[in-house]
Amino acid sequence: MNSPKTPSAIAFMKMHGAGNDFVIIDSRGREAVVTKELAQALGDRHRGTGFDQLAEISDSQTADFALDFWNSDGSRAGACGNATRCVSDYMMNELGRDALTLTTERGLLHAIRLADGRVSVNMGSPQLDWSEIPLSHAVDTLNLPLPGNPAAVGMGNPHCVFFVKDAEAINLTIEGPGTEHHELFPQRTNVEFAHLIAPDYLRVRVWERGAGITLACGSGTCATVVAAHLRGLTGRSVTVEADGGTLHVDWREDGVWLTGPTAHIFNGTLTPAFLAAL
């Protein structure tokens, strides 16, 4: 972090979508500033700010802006649906628009603000081939050879979805880590536990790769609905109840649309002393 290109103080925002919380750093007009060390330090909920994911905004030549993501353990996150919605809301407010485009590792994405104030983002088409998710070898991705018969879906990051009788009864701290680090997932995986309430309603709880238990996961919500539909449990338009709030997924021909609330909590500045200690 201590280089001539690093600002002596860094401004940030804290936002959340359905309890899924983020630190957001706007690096438009300058070099990117986020490193593994900065993400780890900020992700500490006692010595930093705490977050599930960190998102850095940067300039884009092909869209309104670009986004990169980090988990709270300092690892990179290829996709983050709720952070994308939160940043899109912020950017739409700045630009005075109700629609925009952005780029992530997934490519070009579209976001819109609905009449009721919720923000919706097209997360792209799901990755269903074992090599794209990715898995370590070829298997039936809708019926993985693991206890509990989960399904695997990629949404720019890997997901392992378990359909259970009661998601509330799952001890995430016991069930999540083993699956996250299973050898079938060379890049680790996010883990979702879902039960069916109705053909258009799911209850989902999440263990996120690199973050642990989170109150919601946008890409995980998308992956869960995709898996549920492919297994014949739901339609393609599904309301999902997470620990931190309610999200909606609509798997259309052009991609998987994720819709939900956003909240801008506060703005802050990382001090020179904090940055110098990294």
Short mmCIF file of C-alpha atoms in Angstrom, two decimals:
data_model
loop_
_atom_site.label_atom_id
_atom_site.label_comp_id
_atom_site.label_asym_id
_atom_site.label_seq_id
_atom_site.Cartn_x
_atom_site.Cartn_y
_atom_site.Cartn_z
CA MET A 1 0.00 0.00 0.00
CA ASN A 2 2.83 2.43 0.76
CA SER A 3 3.67 3.63 -2.74
CA PRO A 4 3.68 7.07 -4.40
CA LYS A 5 0.42 6.18 -6.15
CA THR A 6 -1.43 5.34 -2.92
CA PRO A 7 -3.55 8.17 -1.49
CA SER A 8 -2.64 9.24 2.04
CA ALA A 9 -6.33 8.90 2.95
CA ILE A 10 -9.05 6.89 1.22
CA ALA A 11 -12.75 7.74 1.25
CA PHE A 12 -15.28 4.91 1.38
CA MET A 13 -18.98 4.18 1.70
CA LYS A 14 -20.77 1.52 3.73
CA MET A 15 -23.86 0.02 2.06
CA HIS A 16 -25.98 -3.10 2.38
CA GLY A 17 -28.53 -5.05 0.39
CA ALA A 18 -30.82 -7.23 2.52
CA GLY A 19 -28.20 -7.22 5.28
CA ASN A 20 -25.38 -8.27 2.93
CA ASP A 21 -22.93 -5.46 3.81
CA PHE A 22 -20.19 -3.82 1.80
CA VAL A 23 -17.42 -1.29 1.89
CA ILE A 24 -17.27 0.57 -1.42
CA ILE A 25 -14.27 2.57 -2.61
CA ASP A 26 -14.60 4.88 -5.60
CA SER A 27 -11.33 4.86 -7.56
CA ARG A 28 -12.55 6.52 -10.72
CA GLY A 29 -9.96 8.90 -12.09
CA ARG A 30 -7.00 7.24 -10.36
CA GLU A 31 -5.11 3.97 -10.02
CA ALA A 32 -6.85 1.14 -8.17
CA VAL A 33 -5.98 1.20 -4.46
CA VAL A 34 -7.41 -2.04 -3.07
CA THR A 35 -4.97 -4.83 -2.24
CA LYS A 36 -5.32 -8.13 -0.41
CA GLU A 37 -3.79 -6.49 2.67
CA LEU A 38 -6.22 -3.57 2.60
CA ALA A 39 -9.20 -5.89 2.14
CA GLN A 40 -8.12 -8.06 5.06
CA ALA A 41 -7.56 -5.08 7.34
CA LEU A 42 -10.85 -3.42 6.45
CA GLY A 43 -12.73 -6.70 6.69
CA ASP A 44 -11.88 -7.06 10.38
CA ARG A 45 -15.07 -6.06 12.19
CA HIS A 46 -13.13 -5.05 15.31
CA ARG A 47 -10.02 -3.34 13.90
CA GLY A 48 -11.38 -2.24 10.54
CA THR A 49 -14.85 -1.44 9.26
CA GLY A 50 -16.12 -4.98 8.67
CA PHE A 51 -17.90 -6.14 5.54
CA ASP A 52 -18.98 -9.25 3.67
CA GLN A 53 -17.42 -7.96 0.45
CA LEU A 54 -15.45 -4.92 -0.65
CA ALA A 55 -16.23 -3.34 -4.02
CA GLU A 56 -13.93 -0.94 -5.87
CA ILE A 57 -15.38 1.30 -8.58
CA SER A 58 -13.11 2.16 -11.49
CA ASP A 59 -13.37 3.80 -14.90
CA SER A 60 -14.57 1.79 -17.89
CA GLN A 61 -14.23 2.53 -21.60
CA THR A 62 -17.16 0.26 -22.49
CA ALA A 63 -19.68 0.96 -19.68
CA ASP A 64 -20.63 3.59 -17.13
CA PHE A 65 -18.18 2.09 -14.63
CA ALA A 66 -16.33 -1.10 -13.69
CA LEU A 67 -16.41 -3.10 -10.45
CA ASP A 68 -13.96 -5.43 -8.72
CA PHE A 69 -14.74 -7.44 -5.59
CA TRP A 70 -12.87 -8.81 -2.56
CA ASN A 71 -14.01 -11.05 0.29
CA SER A 72 -13.31 -10.16 3.90
CA ASP A 73 -10.43 -12.68 4.03
CA GLY A 74 -8.66 -10.77 1.26
CA SER A 75 -9.47 -13.22 -1.53
CA ARG A 76 -11.01 -12.03 -4.80
CA ALA A 77 -14.71 -12.53 -5.50
CA GLY A 78 -15.60 -12.80 -9.17
CA ALA A 79 -19.20 -11.69 -8.67
CA CYS A 80 -21.30 -10.04 -5.98
CA GLY A 81 -24.93 -9.43 -6.84
CA ASN A 82 -26.02 -7.32 -3.90
CA ALA A 83 -22.89 -5.13 -4.02
CA THR A 84 -23.52 -4.63 -7.73
CA ARG A 85 -27.06 -3.50 -6.96
CA CYS A 86 -25.87 -1.15 -4.19
CA VAL A 87 -23.18 0.49 -6.30
CA SER A 88 -25.61 0.75 -9.23
CA ASP A 89 -28.07 2.60 -6.99
CA TYR A 90 -25.31 5.01 -5.92
CA MET A 91 -24.20 5.56 -9.51
CA MET A 92 -27.75 6.06 -10.81
CA ASN A 93 -28.25 8.73 -8.15
CA GLU A 94 -25.02 10.43 -9.22
CA LEU A 95 -25.80 10.24 -12.93
CA GLY A 96 -29.48 11.15 -12.56
CA ARG A 97 -30.60 8.02 -14.39
CA ASP A 98 -32.66 4.91 -13.74
CA ALA A 99 -30.58 2.57 -15.91
CA LEU A 100 -26.89 2.01 -16.54
CA THR A 101 -24.25 -0.50 -17.58
CA LEU A 102 -21.20 -1.78 -15.74
CA THR A 103 -18.43 -4.28 -16.25
CA THR A 104 -17.18 -6.99 -13.88
CA GLU A 105 -15.32 -10.26 -14.45
CA ARG A 106 -18.67 -11.49 -15.80
CA GLY A 107 -18.55 -8.96 -18.62
CA LEU A 108 -21.08 -6.24 -19.42
CA LEU A 109 -24.04 -6.09 -16.98
CA HIS A 110 -27.19 -3.97 -16.97
CA ALA A 111 -28.89 -2.44 -13.93
CA ILE A 112 -32.17 -0.56 -13.53
CA ARG A 113 -34.14 1.10 -10.76
CA LEU A 114 -37.76 0.01 -10.49
CA ALA A 115 -40.68 2.33 -9.73
CA ASP A 116 -40.79 1.09 -6.12
CA GLY A 117 -37.14 2.06 -5.56
CA ARG A 118 -35.67 -1.43 -5.65
CA VAL A 119 -32.65 -2.01 -7.87
CA SER A 120 -32.41 -4.87 -10.34
CA VAL A 121 -29.27 -6.16 -12.06
CA ASN A 122 -28.87 -8.74 -14.81
CA MET A 123 -26.24 -11.14 -13.42
CA GLY A 124 -25.80 -12.90 -16.77
CA SER A 125 -26.55 -16.47 -17.77
CA PRO A 126 -25.72 -19.21 -15.25
CA GLN A 127 -22.68 -21.41 -15.78
CA LEU A 128 -23.85 -25.02 -15.77
CA ASP A 129 -20.91 -26.94 -17.28
CA TRP A 130 -18.55 -28.45 -14.70
CA SER A 131 -15.51 -26.74 -16.22
CA GLU A 132 -17.07 -23.28 -16.09
CA ILE A 133 -18.31 -23.40 -12.48
CA PRO A 134 -15.51 -24.67 -12.01
CA LEU A 135 -15.35 -28.20 -10.58
CA SER A 136 -12.24 -30.35 -10.37
CA HIS A 137 -13.58 -32.98 -12.78
CA ALA A 138 -16.62 -33.89 -14.86
CA VAL A 139 -19.72 -34.80 -12.84
CA ASP A 140 -23.47 -34.30 -13.05
CA THR A 141 -23.65 -30.71 -11.81
CA LEU A 142 -27.31 -31.02 -10.78
CA ASN A 143 -26.59 -34.10 -8.66
CA LEU A 144 -23.13 -33.80 -7.17
CA PRO A 145 -21.52 -36.91 -5.66
CA LEU A 146 -21.63 -35.40 -2.17
CA PRO A 147 -23.77 -36.24 0.89
CA GLY A 148 -27.05 -34.37 0.64
CA ASN A 149 -27.13 -34.50 -3.19
CA PRO A 150 -26.41 -30.79 -3.81
CA ALA A 151 -26.28 -29.01 -7.15
CA ALA A 152 -23.49 -26.80 -8.50
CA VAL A 153 -24.11 -23.55 -10.39
CA GLY A 154 -21.71 -20.82 -11.46
CA MET A 155 -22.73 -17.16 -11.43
CA GLY A 156 -19.27 -15.75 -12.06
CA ASN A 157 -18.33 -17.52 -8.83
CA PRO A 158 -19.00 -21.14 -7.75
CA HIS A 159 -22.05 -22.20 -5.72
CA CYS A 160 -23.07 -25.47 -4.10
CA VAL A 161 -26.80 -25.58 -3.37
CA PHE A 162 -28.38 -28.01 -0.90
CA PHE A 163 -32.15 -28.50 -0.81
CA VAL A 164 -33.12 -29.43 2.74
CA LYS A 165 -36.26 -29.93 4.80
CA ASP A 166 -35.60 -26.93 7.01
CA ALA A 167 -32.90 -24.38 6.25
CA GLU A 168 -33.44 -22.86 9.70
CA ALA A 169 -32.18 -26.06 11.31
CA ILE A 170 -28.84 -26.03 9.49
CA ASN A 171 -25.78 -25.16 11.58
CA LEU A 172 -23.91 -23.09 9.00
CA THR A 173 -20.67 -23.00 10.97
CA ILE A 174 -20.55 -26.81 10.89
CA GLU A 175 -21.99 -27.51 7.43
CA GLY A 176 -20.49 -24.60 5.50
CA PRO A 177 -16.69 -24.80 5.81
CA GLY A 178 -16.30 -28.44 4.80
CA THR A 179 -18.20 -27.88 1.57
CA GLU A 180 -16.44 -24.58 0.85
CA HIS A 181 -13.07 -26.33 0.94
CA HIS A 182 -14.09 -29.66 -0.62
CA GLU A 183 -11.66 -30.94 -3.25
CA LEU A 184 -14.44 -30.92 -5.85
CA PHE A 185 -14.19 -27.09 -5.84
CA PRO A 186 -10.68 -25.99 -6.86
CA GLN A 187 -11.54 -22.32 -6.23
CA ARG A 188 -13.58 -23.12 -3.10
CA THR A 189 -17.33 -22.48 -3.22
CA ASN A 190 -20.21 -20.54 -1.74
CA VAL A 191 -22.72 -22.82 -0.02
CA GLU A 192 -26.50 -22.35 0.06
CA PHE A 193 -29.10 -24.28 2.07
CA ALA A 194 -32.66 -23.85 0.81
CA HIS A 195 -36.09 -25.22 1.49
CA LEU A 196 -39.22 -24.84 -0.61
CA ILE A 197 -42.08 -22.78 0.79
CA ALA A 198 -44.04 -22.60 -2.48
CA PRO A 199 -43.29 -23.04 -6.18
CA ASP A 200 -42.46 -19.34 -6.32
CA TYR A 201 -40.95 -18.91 -2.83
CA LEU A 202 -37.74 -20.24 -1.25
CA ARG A 203 -36.06 -19.84 2.14
CA VAL A 204 -32.26 -19.66 1.79
CA ARG A 205 -29.35 -19.42 4.22
CA VAL A 206 -25.77 -18.87 3.13
CA TRP A 207 -22.16 -19.68 3.93
CA GLU A 208 -20.03 -17.52 1.65
CA ARG A 209 -16.59 -18.40 0.35
CA GLY A 210 -14.06 -16.14 2.06
CA ALA A 211 -16.64 -14.46 4.29
CA GLY A 212 -18.50 -17.14 6.30
CA ILE A 213 -22.11 -16.64 7.37
CA THR A 214 -23.78 -13.70 5.65
CA LEU A 215 -27.33 -12.40 5.93
CA ALA A 216 -27.85 -12.65 2.17
CA CYS A 217 -25.91 -13.44 -1.00
CA GLY A 218 -27.06 -12.06 -4.33
CA SER A 219 -25.19 -14.46 -6.60
CA GLY A 220 -26.11 -17.32 -4.25
CA THR A 221 -29.75 -16.37 -4.44
CA CYS A 222 -29.52 -16.50 -8.23
CA ALA A 223 -27.72 -19.85 -8.17
CA THR A 224 -30.32 -21.31 -5.80
CA VAL A 225 -33.23 -20.33 -8.03
CA VAL A 226 -31.47 -21.70 -11.12
CA ALA A 227 -30.84 -25.02 -9.37
CA ALA A 228 -34.39 -25.15 -7.98
CA HIS A 229 -35.91 -24.57 -11.40
CA LEU A 230 -33.69 -27.12 -13.12
CA ARG A 231 -34.69 -29.67 -10.50
CA GLY A 232 -38.35 -28.96 -11.13
CA LEU A 233 -39.02 -27.40 -7.74
CA THR A 234 -39.87 -23.86 -8.83
CA GLY A 235 -40.61 -21.70 -11.81
CA ARG A 236 -38.13 -19.15 -13.14
CA SER A 237 -39.51 -16.18 -11.16
CA VAL A 238 -39.01 -16.76 -7.43
CA THR A 239 -39.08 -14.73 -4.23
CA VAL A 240 -36.26 -15.68 -1.87
CA GLU A 241 -36.28 -15.07 1.86
CA ALA A 242 -32.74 -14.66 3.22
CA ASP A 243 -31.72 -14.06 6.83
CA GLY A 244 -31.41 -10.33 6.18
CA GLY A 245 -34.34 -9.63 3.88
CA THR A 246 -36.22 -10.57 0.75
CA LEU A 247 -34.82 -10.73 -2.77
CA HIS A 248 -36.41 -11.68 -6.08
CA VAL A 249 -34.89 -13.64 -8.94
CA ASP A 250 -36.24 -13.80 -12.48
CA TRP A 251 -34.34 -16.12 -14.83
CA ARG A 252 -35.10 -14.69 -18.26
CA GLU A 253 -33.78 -15.42 -21.72
CA ASP A 254 -31.20 -12.63 -21.43
CA GLY A 255 -29.90 -13.68 -18.01
CA VAL A 256 -30.70 -13.97 -14.31
CA TRP A 257 -32.15 -10.76 -12.92
CA LEU A 258 -31.67 -10.08 -9.21
CA THR A 259 -33.92 -7.50 -7.52
CA GLY A 260 -34.03 -6.15 -3.99
CA PRO A 261 -33.55 -3.21 -1.62
CA THR A 262 -30.38 -1.20 -1.11
CA ALA A 263 -29.24 1.06 1.73
CA HIS A 264 -26.45 3.64 1.95
CA ILE A 265 -25.44 3.65 5.62
CA PHE A 266 -22.58 6.13 5.97
CA ASN A 267 -19.46 7.64 4.40
CA GLY A 268 -16.02 7.61 6.00
CA THR A 269 -12.31 8.14 5.42
CA LEU A 270 -9.48 5.70 6.10
CA THR A 271 -6.77 7.59 7.95
CA PRO A 272 -3.12 7.88 6.94
CA ALA A 273 -2.17 6.02 10.13
CA PHE A 274 -4.43 3.07 9.24
CA LEU A 275 -3.04 2.88 5.72
CA ALA A 276 0.57 3.22 6.87
CA ALA A 277 0.14 0.22 9.19
CA LEU A 278 -0.74 -2.16 6.36
#
